[in-house]
mmCIF file with all atom_site columns, C-alpha atoms in Angstrom:
data_model
loop_
_atom_site.group_PDB
_atom_site.id
_atom_site.type_symbol
_atom_site.label_atom_id
_atom_site.label_alt_id
_atom_site.label_comp_id
_atom_site.label_asym_id
_atom_site.label_entity_id
_atom_site.label_seq_id
_atom_site.pdbx_PDB_ins_code
_atom_site.Cartn_x
_atom_site.Cartn_y
_atom_site.Cartn_z
_atom_site.occupancy
_atom_site.B_iso_or_equiv
_atom_site.pdbx_formal_charge
_atom_site.auth_seq_id
_atom_site.auth_comp_id
_atom_site.auth_asym_id
_atom_site.auth_atom_id
_atom_site.pdbx_PDB_model_num
ATOM 1   C CA . GLU A 1 1   ? 13.791  56.405 -6.134  1.00 0.00 ? 1   GLU A CA 1
ATOM 2   C CA . THR A 1 2   ? 15.620  58.957 -3.934  1.00 0.00 ? 2   THR A CA 1
ATOM 3   C CA . GLY A 1 3   ? 15.861  56.698 -0.783  1.00 0.00 ? 3   GLY A CA 1
ATOM 4   C CA . VAL A 1 4   ? 13.940  59.392 1.259   1.00 0.00 ? 4   VAL A CA 1
ATOM 5   C CA . THR A 1 5   ? 10.763  57.846 2.780   1.00 0.00 ? 5   THR A CA 1
ATOM 6   C CA . GLN A 1 6   ? 7.959   59.727 4.381   1.00 0.00 ? 6   GLN A CA 1
ATOM 7   C CA . SER A 1 7   ? 4.884   58.669 6.645   1.00 0.00 ? 7   SER A CA 1
ATOM 8   C CA . PRO A 1 8   ? 2.226   58.761 6.843   1.00 0.00 ? 8   PRO A CA 1
ATOM 9   C CA . THR A 1 9   ? 1.106   59.382 3.206   1.00 0.00 ? 9   THR A CA 1
ATOM 10  C CA . HIS A 1 10  ? -2.151  60.946 3.998   1.00 0.00 ? 10  HIS A CA 1
ATOM 11  C CA . LEU A 1 11  ? -3.366  62.349 7.201   1.00 0.00 ? 11  LEU A CA 1
ATOM 12  C CA . ILE A 1 12  ? -6.633  64.063 8.044   1.00 0.00 ? 12  ILE A CA 1
ATOM 13  C CA . LYS A 1 13  ? -6.936  66.347 11.249  1.00 0.00 ? 13  LYS A CA 1
ATOM 14  C CA . THR A 1 14  ? -9.370  68.945 12.714  1.00 0.00 ? 14  THR A CA 1
ATOM 15  C CA . ARG A 1 15  ? -8.526  72.456 13.380  1.00 0.00 ? 15  ARG A CA 1
ATOM 16  C CA . GLY A 1 16  ? -6.707  72.970 16.490  1.00 0.00 ? 16  GLY A CA 1
ATOM 17  C CA . GLN A 1 17  ? -4.839  69.391 16.697  1.00 0.00 ? 17  GLN A CA 1
ATOM 18  C CA . GLN A 1 18  ? -1.388  68.698 16.744  1.00 0.00 ? 18  GLN A CA 1
ATOM 19  C CA . VAL A 1 19  ? 0.528   66.627 14.055  1.00 0.00 ? 19  VAL A CA 1
ATOM 20  C CA . THR A 1 20  ? 3.894   65.049 13.513  1.00 0.00 ? 20  THR A CA 1
ATOM 21  C CA . LEU A 1 21  ? 4.940   63.913 10.583  1.00 0.00 ? 21  LEU A CA 1
ATOM 22  C CA . ARG A 1 22  ? 8.349   61.563 9.794   1.00 0.00 ? 22  ARG A CA 1
ATOM 23  C CA . CYS A 1 23  ? 10.766  61.582 7.075   1.00 0.00 ? 23  CYS A CA 1
ATOM 24  C CA . SER A 1 24  ? 13.568  58.929 6.826   1.00 0.00 ? 24  SER A CA 1
ATOM 25  C CA . SER A 1 25  ? 16.669  60.281 5.020   1.00 0.00 ? 25  SER A CA 1
ATOM 26  C CA . GLN A 1 26  ? 19.277  58.815 2.742   1.00 0.00 ? 26  GLN A CA 1
ATOM 27  C CA . SER A 1 27  ? 22.334  56.993 4.994   1.00 0.00 ? 27  SER A CA 1
ATOM 28  C CA . GLY A 1 28  ? 25.049  59.529 5.293   1.00 0.00 ? 28  GLY A CA 1
ATOM 29  C CA . HIS A 1 29  ? 22.892  62.803 4.962   1.00 0.00 ? 29  HIS A CA 1
ATOM 30  C CA . ASN A 1 30  ? 23.548  65.193 7.905   1.00 0.00 ? 30  ASN A CA 1
ATOM 31  C CA . THR A 1 31  ? 20.884  67.878 6.452   1.00 0.00 ? 31  THR A CA 1
ATOM 32  C CA . VAL A 1 32  ? 17.124  67.611 6.245   1.00 0.00 ? 32  VAL A CA 1
ATOM 33  C CA . SER A 1 33  ? 14.922  70.407 4.935   1.00 0.00 ? 33  SER A CA 1
ATOM 34  C CA . TRP A 1 34  ? 11.015  70.459 5.115   1.00 0.00 ? 34  TRP A CA 1
ATOM 35  C CA . TYR A 1 35  ? 8.835   72.243 2.780   1.00 0.00 ? 35  TYR A CA 1
ATOM 36  C CA . GLN A 1 36  ? 5.117   72.950 2.634   1.00 0.00 ? 36  GLN A CA 1
ATOM 37  C CA . GLN A 1 37  ? 3.584   72.822 -0.934  1.00 0.00 ? 37  GLN A CA 1
ATOM 38  C CA . ALA A 1 38  ? 0.106   74.038 -1.174  1.00 0.00 ? 38  ALA A CA 1
ATOM 39  C CA . LEU A 1 39  ? -2.082  73.103 -3.968  1.00 0.00 ? 39  LEU A CA 1
ATOM 40  C CA . GLY A 1 40  ? -0.980  74.446 -7.588  1.00 0.00 ? 40  GLY A CA 1
ATOM 41  C CA . GLN A 1 41  ? 2.077   76.081 -5.979  1.00 0.00 ? 41  GLN A CA 1
ATOM 42  C CA . GLY A 1 42  ? 5.715   75.353 -5.414  1.00 0.00 ? 42  GLY A CA 1
ATOM 43  C CA . PRO A 1 43  ? 7.251   74.127 -2.326  1.00 0.00 ? 43  PRO A CA 1
ATOM 44  C CA . GLN A 1 44  ? 7.818   76.472 0.545   1.00 0.00 ? 44  GLN A CA 1
ATOM 45  C CA . PHE A 1 45  ? 10.822  76.021 2.687   1.00 0.00 ? 45  PHE A CA 1
ATOM 46  C CA . ILE A 1 46  ? 10.066  75.709 6.251   1.00 0.00 ? 46  ILE A CA 1
ATOM 47  C CA . PHE A 1 47  ? 13.410  74.816 7.808   1.00 0.00 ? 47  PHE A CA 1
ATOM 48  C CA . GLN A 1 48  ? 16.668  73.004 7.816   1.00 0.00 ? 48  GLN A CA 1
ATOM 49  C CA . TYR A 1 49  ? 18.124  70.726 10.133  1.00 0.00 ? 49  TYR A CA 1
ATOM 50  C CA . TYR A 1 50  ? 21.804  70.136 9.915   1.00 0.00 ? 50  TYR A CA 1
ATOM 51  C CA . ARG A 1 51  ? 23.440  67.606 12.382  1.00 0.00 ? 51  ARG A CA 1
ATOM 52  C CA . GLU A 1 52  ? 20.575  67.573 14.678  1.00 0.00 ? 52  GLU A CA 1
ATOM 53  C CA . GLU A 1 53  ? 20.561  71.681 14.741  1.00 0.00 ? 53  GLU A CA 1
ATOM 54  C CA . GLU A 1 54  ? 17.843  73.828 13.451  1.00 0.00 ? 54  GLU A CA 1
ATOM 55  C CA . ASN A 1 55  ? 19.892  75.697 10.467  1.00 0.00 ? 55  ASN A CA 1
ATOM 56  C CA . GLY A 1 56  ? 17.561  78.413 9.224   1.00 0.00 ? 56  GLY A CA 1
ATOM 57  C CA . ARG A 1 57  ? 13.957  79.011 8.946   1.00 0.00 ? 57  ARG A CA 1
ATOM 58  C CA . GLY A 1 58  ? 11.422  80.087 6.739   1.00 0.00 ? 58  GLY A CA 1
ATOM 59  C CA . ASN A 1 59  ? 8.670   82.684 7.204   1.00 0.00 ? 59  ASN A CA 1
ATOM 60  C CA . PHE A 1 60  ? 6.647   80.099 9.489   1.00 0.00 ? 60  PHE A CA 1
ATOM 61  C CA . PRO A 1 61  ? 5.495   80.670 12.940  1.00 0.00 ? 61  PRO A CA 1
ATOM 62  C CA . PRO A 1 62  ? 6.998   78.812 16.061  1.00 0.00 ? 62  PRO A CA 1
ATOM 63  C CA . ARG A 1 63  ? 4.209   76.256 16.107  1.00 0.00 ? 63  ARG A CA 1
ATOM 64  C CA . PHE A 1 64  ? 6.013   74.500 13.117  1.00 0.00 ? 64  PHE A CA 1
ATOM 65  C CA . SER A 1 65  ? 8.875   72.736 15.063  1.00 0.00 ? 65  SER A CA 1
ATOM 66  C CA . GLY A 1 66  ? 11.271  69.955 14.054  1.00 0.00 ? 66  GLY A CA 1
ATOM 67  C CA . LEU A 1 67  ? 13.582  67.055 15.225  1.00 0.00 ? 67  LEU A CA 1
ATOM 68  C CA . GLN A 1 68  ? 16.538  65.570 13.591  1.00 0.00 ? 68  GLN A CA 1
ATOM 69  C CA . PHE A 1 69  ? 17.935  62.391 15.134  1.00 0.00 ? 69  PHE A CA 1
ATOM 70  C CA . PRO A 1 70  ? 21.384  60.433 14.843  1.00 0.00 ? 70  PRO A CA 1
ATOM 71  C CA . ASN A 1 71  ? 19.697  57.543 12.582  1.00 0.00 ? 71  ASN A CA 1
ATOM 72  C CA . TYR A 1 72  ? 19.210  59.843 9.655   1.00 0.00 ? 72  TYR A CA 1
ATOM 73  C CA . SER A 1 73  ? 15.320  60.143 10.628  1.00 0.00 ? 73  SER A CA 1
ATOM 74  C CA . SER A 1 74  ? 13.531  63.569 11.523  1.00 0.00 ? 74  SER A CA 1
ATOM 75  C CA . GLU A 1 75  ? 9.993   64.798 12.518  1.00 0.00 ? 75  GLU A CA 1
ATOM 76  C CA . LEU A 1 76  ? 8.076   68.179 11.447  1.00 0.00 ? 76  LEU A CA 1
ATOM 77  C CA . ASN A 1 77  ? 5.556   68.958 14.186  1.00 0.00 ? 77  ASN A CA 1
ATOM 78  C CA . VAL A 1 78  ? 2.698   71.173 13.704  1.00 0.00 ? 78  VAL A CA 1
ATOM 79  C CA . ASN A 1 79  ? 0.567   72.332 16.914  1.00 0.00 ? 79  ASN A CA 1
ATOM 80  C CA . ALA A 1 80  ? -2.834  74.245 16.876  1.00 0.00 ? 80  ALA A CA 1
ATOM 81  C CA . LEU A 1 81  ? -3.483  73.242 13.565  1.00 0.00 ? 81  LEU A CA 1
ATOM 82  C CA . GLU A 1 82  ? -5.279  75.729 10.884  1.00 0.00 ? 82  GLU A CA 1
ATOM 83  C CA . LEU A 1 83  ? -7.069  75.121 7.908   1.00 0.00 ? 83  LEU A CA 1
ATOM 84  C CA . ASP A 1 84  ? -4.304  76.840 5.868   1.00 0.00 ? 84  ASP A CA 1
ATOM 85  C CA . ASP A 1 85  ? -1.837  74.057 7.023   1.00 0.00 ? 85  ASP A CA 1
ATOM 86  C CA . SER A 1 86  ? -3.451  71.720 4.616   1.00 0.00 ? 86  SER A CA 1
ATOM 87  C CA . ALA A 1 87  ? -0.563  70.833 2.094   1.00 0.00 ? 87  ALA A CA 1
ATOM 88  C CA . LEU A 1 88  ? 1.798   68.327 1.176   1.00 0.00 ? 88  LEU A CA 1
ATOM 89  C CA . TYR A 1 89  ? 4.547   68.399 3.137   1.00 0.00 ? 89  TYR A CA 1
ATOM 90  C CA . LEU A 1 90  ? 7.824   67.580 2.055   1.00 0.00 ? 90  LEU A CA 1
ATOM 91  C CA . CYS A 1 91  ? 11.461  66.579 3.116   1.00 0.00 ? 91  CYS A CA 1
ATOM 92  C CA . ALA A 1 92  ? 14.236  66.603 1.414   1.00 0.00 ? 92  ALA A CA 1
ATOM 93  C CA . SER A 1 93  ? 17.950  65.268 2.628   1.00 0.00 ? 93  SER A CA 1
ATOM 94  C CA . SER A 1 94  ? 21.565  66.166 1.421   1.00 0.00 ? 94  SER A CA 1
ATOM 95  C CA . LEU A 1 95  ? 24.949  66.044 2.238   1.00 0.00 ? 95  LEU A CA 1
ATOM 96  C CA . ALA A 1 96  ? 26.502  69.204 3.484   1.00 0.00 ? 96  ALA A CA 1
ATOM 97  C CA . SER A 1 97  ? 30.222  69.964 4.069   1.00 0.00 ? 97  SER A CA 1
ATOM 98  C CA . GLY A 1 98  ? 32.807  72.876 3.581   1.00 0.00 ? 98  GLY A CA 1
ATOM 99  C CA . GLY A 1 99  ? 29.990  75.289 2.833   1.00 0.00 ? 99  GLY A CA 1
ATOM 100 C CA . TYR A 1 100 ? 28.646  73.425 0.174   1.00 0.00 ? 100 TYR A CA 1
ATOM 101 C CA . THR A 1 101 ? 25.528  71.075 -0.048  1.00 0.00 ? 101 THR A CA 1
ATOM 102 C CA . ASP A 1 102 ? 24.891  68.301 -2.268  1.00 0.00 ? 102 ASP A CA 1
ATOM 103 C CA . THR A 1 103 ? 21.872  67.657 -4.400  1.00 0.00 ? 103 THR A CA 1
ATOM 104 C CA . GLN A 1 104 ? 18.513  67.662 -2.450  1.00 0.00 ? 104 GLN A CA 1
ATOM 105 C CA . TYR A 1 105 ? 16.466  64.502 -2.652  1.00 0.00 ? 105 TYR A CA 1
ATOM 106 C CA . PHE A 1 106 ? 13.098  64.836 -1.867  1.00 0.00 ? 106 PHE A CA 1
ATOM 107 C CA . GLY A 1 107 ? 10.411  62.395 -0.186  1.00 0.00 ? 107 GLY A CA 1
ATOM 108 C CA . PRO A 1 108 ? 7.158   61.548 -1.825  1.00 0.00 ? 108 PRO A CA 1
ATOM 109 C CA . GLY A 1 109 ? 5.457   63.756 0.829   1.00 0.00 ? 109 GLY A CA 1
ATOM 110 C CA . THR A 1 110 ? 2.630   63.704 3.348   1.00 0.00 ? 110 THR A CA 1
ATOM 111 C CA . ARG A 1 111 ? -0.675  64.820 2.465   1.00 0.00 ? 111 ARG A CA 1
ATOM 112 C CA . LEU A 1 112 ? -2.019  66.702 5.408   1.00 0.00 ? 112 LEU A CA 1
ATOM 113 C CA . THR A 1 113 ? -5.689  67.553 5.217   1.00 0.00 ? 113 THR A CA 1
ATOM 114 C CA . VAL A 1 114 ? -6.973  69.899 8.072   1.00 0.00 ? 114 VAL A CA 1
ATOM 115 C CA . LEU A 1 115 ? -10.972 70.034 8.606   1.00 0.00 ? 115 LEU A CA 1
ATOM 116 C CA . GLY B 2 1   ? 13.668  87.606 -0.508  1.00 0.00 ? 1   GLY B CA 1
ATOM 117 C CA . GLU B 2 2   ? 14.323  85.871 -3.667  1.00 0.00 ? 2   GLU B CA 1
ATOM 118 C CA . SER B 2 3   ? 11.460  85.323 -6.224  1.00 0.00 ? 3   SER B CA 1
ATOM 119 C CA . VAL B 2 4   ? 11.060  83.085 -8.862  1.00 0.00 ? 4   VAL B CA 1
ATOM 120 C CA . GLY B 2 5   ? 8.336   82.462 -11.201 1.00 0.00 ? 5   GLY B CA 1
ATOM 121 C CA . LEU B 2 6   ? 7.321   81.066 -14.250 1.00 0.00 ? 6   LEU B CA 1
ATOM 122 C CA . HIS B 2 7   ? 6.030   82.449 -17.405 1.00 0.00 ? 7   HIS B CA 1
ATOM 123 C CA . LEU B 2 8   ? 3.224   80.248 -18.434 1.00 0.00 ? 8   LEU B CA 1
ATOM 124 C CA . PRO B 2 9   ? 1.438   77.713 -16.039 1.00 0.00 ? 9   PRO B CA 1
ATOM 125 C CA . THR B 2 10  ? 0.727   75.181 -18.617 1.00 0.00 ? 10  THR B CA 1
ATOM 126 C CA . LEU B 2 11  ? 2.565   73.828 -21.994 1.00 0.00 ? 11  LEU B CA 1
ATOM 127 C CA . SER B 2 12  ? 0.922   71.079 -24.238 1.00 0.00 ? 12  SER B CA 1
ATOM 128 C CA . VAL B 2 13  ? 3.228   69.892 -26.795 1.00 0.00 ? 13  VAL B CA 1
ATOM 129 C CA . GLN B 2 14  ? 2.953   66.625 -29.267 1.00 0.00 ? 14  GLN B CA 1
ATOM 130 C CA . GLU B 2 15  ? 5.002   63.840 -28.355 1.00 0.00 ? 15  GLU B CA 1
ATOM 131 C CA . GLY B 2 16  ? 8.421   63.865 -30.192 1.00 0.00 ? 16  GLY B CA 1
ATOM 132 C CA . ASP B 2 17  ? 8.377   67.439 -30.437 1.00 0.00 ? 17  ASP B CA 1
ATOM 133 C CA . ASN B 2 18  ? 10.565  69.932 -28.102 1.00 0.00 ? 18  ASN B CA 1
ATOM 134 C CA . SER B 2 19  ? 9.525   71.719 -25.107 1.00 0.00 ? 19  SER B CA 1
ATOM 135 C CA . ILE B 2 20  ? 11.069  74.854 -23.819 1.00 0.00 ? 20  ILE B CA 1
ATOM 136 C CA . ILE B 2 21  ? 10.130  75.848 -20.154 1.00 0.00 ? 21  ILE B CA 1
ATOM 137 C CA . ASN B 2 22  ? 10.852  79.271 -18.988 1.00 0.00 ? 22  ASN B CA 1
ATOM 138 C CA . CYS B 2 23  ? 11.591  80.626 -15.754 1.00 0.00 ? 23  CYS B CA 1
ATOM 139 C CA . ALA B 2 24  ? 12.515  84.127 -14.354 1.00 0.00 ? 24  ALA B CA 1
ATOM 140 C CA . TYR B 2 25  ? 14.292  84.980 -11.419 1.00 0.00 ? 25  TYR B CA 1
ATOM 141 C CA . SER B 2 26  ? 14.532  88.454 -9.489  1.00 0.00 ? 26  SER B CA 1
ATOM 142 C CA . ASN B 2 27  ? 17.808  87.923 -7.347  1.00 0.00 ? 27  ASN B CA 1
ATOM 143 C CA . SER B 2 28  ? 20.968  88.857 -9.508  1.00 0.00 ? 28  SER B CA 1
ATOM 144 C CA . ALA B 2 29  ? 23.002  87.932 -6.908  1.00 0.00 ? 29  ALA B CA 1
ATOM 145 C CA . SER B 2 30  ? 21.988  84.040 -7.080  1.00 0.00 ? 30  SER B CA 1
ATOM 146 C CA . ASP B 2 31  ? 24.647  81.849 -8.598  1.00 0.00 ? 31  ASP B CA 1
ATOM 147 C CA . TYR B 2 32  ? 23.089  78.356 -8.481  1.00 0.00 ? 32  TYR B CA 1
ATOM 148 C CA . PHE B 2 33  ? 19.764  77.168 -10.126 1.00 0.00 ? 33  PHE B CA 1
ATOM 149 C CA . ILE B 2 34  ? 17.818  73.680 -10.426 1.00 0.00 ? 34  ILE B CA 1
ATOM 150 C CA . TRP B 2 35  ? 15.334  72.425 -12.502 1.00 0.00 ? 35  TRP B CA 1
ATOM 151 C CA . TYR B 2 36  ? 12.901  69.984 -10.726 1.00 0.00 ? 36  TYR B CA 1
ATOM 152 C CA . LYS B 2 37  ? 10.046  67.599 -12.214 1.00 0.00 ? 37  LYS B CA 1
ATOM 153 C CA . GLN B 2 38  ? 7.338   66.715 -10.053 1.00 0.00 ? 38  GLN B CA 1
ATOM 154 C CA . GLU B 2 39  ? 4.599   63.803 -11.253 1.00 0.00 ? 39  GLU B CA 1
ATOM 155 C CA . SER B 2 40  ? 1.227   63.398 -9.612  1.00 0.00 ? 40  SER B CA 1
ATOM 156 C CA . GLY B 2 41  ? 1.758   61.948 -6.017  1.00 0.00 ? 41  GLY B CA 1
ATOM 157 C CA . LYS B 2 42  ? 5.333   62.359 -5.959  1.00 0.00 ? 42  LYS B CA 1
ATOM 158 C CA . GLY B 2 43  ? 8.023   64.929 -4.497  1.00 0.00 ? 43  GLY B CA 1
ATOM 159 C CA . PRO B 2 44  ? 10.283  66.779 -6.767  1.00 0.00 ? 44  PRO B CA 1
ATOM 160 C CA . GLN B 2 45  ? 12.839  64.787 -9.028  1.00 0.00 ? 45  GLN B CA 1
ATOM 161 C CA . PHE B 2 46  ? 16.413  66.477 -9.513  1.00 0.00 ? 46  PHE B CA 1
ATOM 162 C CA . ILE B 2 47  ? 16.779  67.004 -13.275 1.00 0.00 ? 47  ILE B CA 1
ATOM 163 C CA . ILE B 2 48  ? 19.424  69.364 -14.048 1.00 0.00 ? 48  ILE B CA 1
ATOM 164 C CA . ASP B 2 49  ? 21.334  72.496 -12.463 1.00 0.00 ? 49  ASP B CA 1
ATOM 165 C CA . ILE B 2 50  ? 23.567  75.087 -13.434 1.00 0.00 ? 50  ILE B CA 1
ATOM 166 C CA . ARG B 2 51  ? 25.925  77.857 -11.876 1.00 0.00 ? 51  ARG B CA 1
ATOM 167 C CA . SER B 2 52  ? 26.026  81.223 -12.715 1.00 0.00 ? 52  SER B CA 1
ATOM 168 C CA . ASN B 2 53  ? 29.318  80.779 -14.505 1.00 0.00 ? 53  ASN B CA 1
ATOM 169 C CA . MET B 2 54  ? 27.647  79.035 -17.206 1.00 0.00 ? 54  MET B CA 1
ATOM 170 C CA . ASP B 2 55  ? 25.557  80.111 -19.718 1.00 0.00 ? 55  ASP B CA 1
ATOM 171 C CA . LYS B 2 56  ? 24.368  76.385 -20.835 1.00 0.00 ? 56  LYS B CA 1
ATOM 172 C CA . ARG B 2 57  ? 24.489  73.043 -19.547 1.00 0.00 ? 57  ARG B CA 1
ATOM 173 C CA . GLN B 2 58  ? 23.292  69.748 -21.318 1.00 0.00 ? 58  GLN B CA 1
ATOM 174 C CA . GLY B 2 59  ? 21.962  66.473 -19.824 1.00 0.00 ? 59  GLY B CA 1
ATOM 175 C CA . GLN B 2 60  ? 20.327  63.592 -21.390 1.00 0.00 ? 60  GLN B CA 1
ATOM 176 C CA . ARG B 2 61  ? 17.493  64.948 -23.742 1.00 0.00 ? 61  ARG B CA 1
ATOM 177 C CA . VAL B 2 62  ? 17.606  68.376 -21.390 1.00 0.00 ? 62  VAL B CA 1
ATOM 178 C CA . THR B 2 63  ? 19.364  71.401 -21.674 1.00 0.00 ? 63  THR B CA 1
ATOM 179 C CA . VAL B 2 64  ? 19.183  74.489 -19.247 1.00 0.00 ? 64  VAL B CA 1
ATOM 180 C CA . LEU B 2 65  ? 20.001  78.331 -20.770 1.00 0.00 ? 65  LEU B CA 1
ATOM 181 C CA . LEU B 2 66  ? 20.863  80.699 -18.116 1.00 0.00 ? 66  LEU B CA 1
ATOM 182 C CA . ASN B 2 67  ? 20.744  84.660 -19.577 1.00 0.00 ? 67  ASN B CA 1
ATOM 183 C CA . LYS B 2 68  ? 21.818  86.559 -16.180 1.00 0.00 ? 68  LYS B CA 1
ATOM 184 C CA . THR B 2 69  ? 21.445  89.501 -18.058 1.00 0.00 ? 69  THR B CA 1
ATOM 185 C CA . VAL B 2 70  ? 17.501  89.335 -18.225 1.00 0.00 ? 70  VAL B CA 1
ATOM 186 C CA . LYS B 2 71  ? 17.711  86.828 -15.071 1.00 0.00 ? 71  LYS B CA 1
ATOM 187 C CA . HIS B 2 72  ? 16.027  84.276 -16.969 1.00 0.00 ? 72  HIS B CA 1
ATOM 188 C CA . LEU B 2 73  ? 16.383  80.150 -17.257 1.00 0.00 ? 73  LEU B CA 1
ATOM 189 C CA . SER B 2 74  ? 15.092  77.682 -19.673 1.00 0.00 ? 74  SER B CA 1
ATOM 190 C CA . LEU B 2 75  ? 14.474  74.033 -19.766 1.00 0.00 ? 75  LEU B CA 1
ATOM 191 C CA . GLN B 2 76  ? 14.575  72.576 -23.102 1.00 0.00 ? 76  GLN B CA 1
ATOM 192 C CA . ILE B 2 77  ? 13.481  68.969 -23.390 1.00 0.00 ? 77  ILE B CA 1
ATOM 193 C CA . ALA B 2 78  ? 14.405  67.127 -26.845 1.00 0.00 ? 78  ALA B CA 1
ATOM 194 C CA . ALA B 2 79  ? 11.955  64.678 -28.385 1.00 0.00 ? 79  ALA B CA 1
ATOM 195 C CA . THR B 2 80  ? 9.301   64.877 -25.845 1.00 0.00 ? 80  THR B CA 1
ATOM 196 C CA . GLN B 2 81  ? 7.525   61.599 -24.452 1.00 0.00 ? 81  GLN B CA 1
ATOM 197 C CA . PRO B 2 82  ? 4.535   61.024 -22.908 1.00 0.00 ? 82  PRO B CA 1
ATOM 198 C CA . GLY B 2 83  ? 6.202   60.169 -19.565 1.00 0.00 ? 83  GLY B CA 1
ATOM 199 C CA . ASP B 2 84  ? 7.896   63.610 -19.522 1.00 0.00 ? 84  ASP B CA 1
ATOM 200 C CA . SER B 2 85  ? 4.304   64.871 -18.377 1.00 0.00 ? 85  SER B CA 1
ATOM 201 C CA . ALA B 2 86  ? 4.566   66.608 -15.263 1.00 0.00 ? 86  ALA B CA 1
ATOM 202 C CA . VAL B 2 87  ? 5.026   69.665 -13.329 1.00 0.00 ? 87  VAL B CA 1
ATOM 203 C CA . TYR B 2 88  ? 8.377   71.516 -13.795 1.00 0.00 ? 88  TYR B CA 1
ATOM 204 C CA . PHE B 2 89  ? 9.960   73.840 -11.396 1.00 0.00 ? 89  PHE B CA 1
ATOM 205 C CA . CYS B 2 90  ? 12.703  75.977 -11.463 1.00 0.00 ? 90  CYS B CA 1
ATOM 206 C CA . ALA B 2 91  ? 14.493  76.475 -7.895  1.00 0.00 ? 91  ALA B CA 1
ATOM 207 C CA . GLU B 2 92  ? 16.813  79.012 -6.804  1.00 0.00 ? 92  GLU B CA 1
ATOM 208 C CA . VAL B 2 93  ? 19.483  78.139 -4.219  1.00 0.00 ? 93  VAL B CA 1
ATOM 209 C CA . GLY B 2 94  ? 20.362  80.852 -2.111  1.00 0.00 ? 94  GLY B CA 1
ATOM 210 C CA . GLY B 2 95  ? 19.832  82.751 1.052   1.00 0.00 ? 95  GLY B CA 1
ATOM 211 C CA . SER B 2 96  ? 21.851  82.388 4.382   1.00 0.00 ? 96  SER B CA 1
ATOM 212 C CA . THR B 2 97  ? 20.474  78.973 4.744   1.00 0.00 ? 97  THR B CA 1
ATOM 213 C CA . LEU B 2 98  ? 22.988  76.331 3.063   1.00 0.00 ? 98  LEU B CA 1
ATOM 214 C CA . GLY B 2 99  ? 21.048  74.996 0.039   1.00 0.00 ? 99  GLY B CA 1
ATOM 215 C CA . ARG B 2 100 ? 17.470  76.255 0.632   1.00 0.00 ? 100 ARG B CA 1
ATOM 216 C CA . LEU B 2 101 ? 15.567  76.339 -2.303  1.00 0.00 ? 101 LEU B CA 1
ATOM 217 C CA . TYR B 2 102 ? 13.141  78.981 -3.638  1.00 0.00 ? 102 TYR B CA 1
ATOM 218 C CA . PHE B 2 103 ? 10.626  77.308 -6.088  1.00 0.00 ? 103 PHE B CA 1
ATOM 219 C CA . GLY B 2 104 ? 8.568   79.156 -8.558  1.00 0.00 ? 104 GLY B CA 1
ATOM 220 C CA . ARG B 2 105 ? 4.843   78.277 -9.077  1.00 0.00 ? 105 ARG B CA 1
ATOM 221 C CA . GLY B 2 106 ? 5.604   75.504 -11.386 1.00 0.00 ? 106 GLY B CA 1
ATOM 222 C CA . THR B 2 107 ? 4.730   74.775 -15.407 1.00 0.00 ? 107 THR B CA 1
ATOM 223 C CA . GLN B 2 108 ? 2.167   71.685 -16.121 1.00 0.00 ? 108 GLN B CA 1
ATOM 224 C CA . LEU B 2 109 ? 3.820   69.938 -19.116 1.00 0.00 ? 109 LEU B CA 1
ATOM 225 C CA . THR B 2 110 ? 1.063   67.639 -20.842 1.00 0.00 ? 110 THR B CA 1
ATOM 226 C CA . VAL B 2 111 ? 2.389   65.746 -23.713 1.00 0.00 ? 111 VAL B CA 1
ATOM 227 C CA . TRP B 2 112 ? -0.131  64.380 -26.367 1.00 0.00 ? 112 TRP B CA 1
ATOM 228 C CA . PRO B 2 113 ? 0.375   61.043 -28.303 1.00 0.00 ? 113 PRO B CA 1
#
């Protein structure tokens, strides 16, 4: 096991709703990244948080937002859900220092279905 | 942006045989690559990594080869076992965001007894 947990495991929402996904990183990891994995595809980078600040974003609209907390937990929020948001959402934690990052450890993911 | 892709979407092998999974990348400036294994219902699991100053790296039953001339990676799994059945991704680490991973589509490896 990686020591990274995510909740909930599965979630069903309807178009237009808002959703919050949660991640608990490994203790001591100061960096968390979120990825979206559509069925049959590789994970796509959404954004990264380093020491509670956004540290980079992929090609995702502003309705995807996040938070990182001092207790090694983090959230991914998605507003105005669209059908194409249906995917597996993965968080990955790592320890970054001195311009380098350690191995990223992934959680099991949250399967989001938008109807 | 970076583009990482795999040559074959599926690979079937007999238990005990060796497996080779290939991956091509497009960014010649990339200097760090990782192979991940993803089993059904789980997140990607780190297998092995390699930096661009190396051509080969070995782990337990796995070997990664890097050919920078043709921008190609391969993952070799020795004596493949049923537990190796999974989707395998190569990921390129790069971009301005520290540790950002660029994944390909993945190869589904199926091991037959």
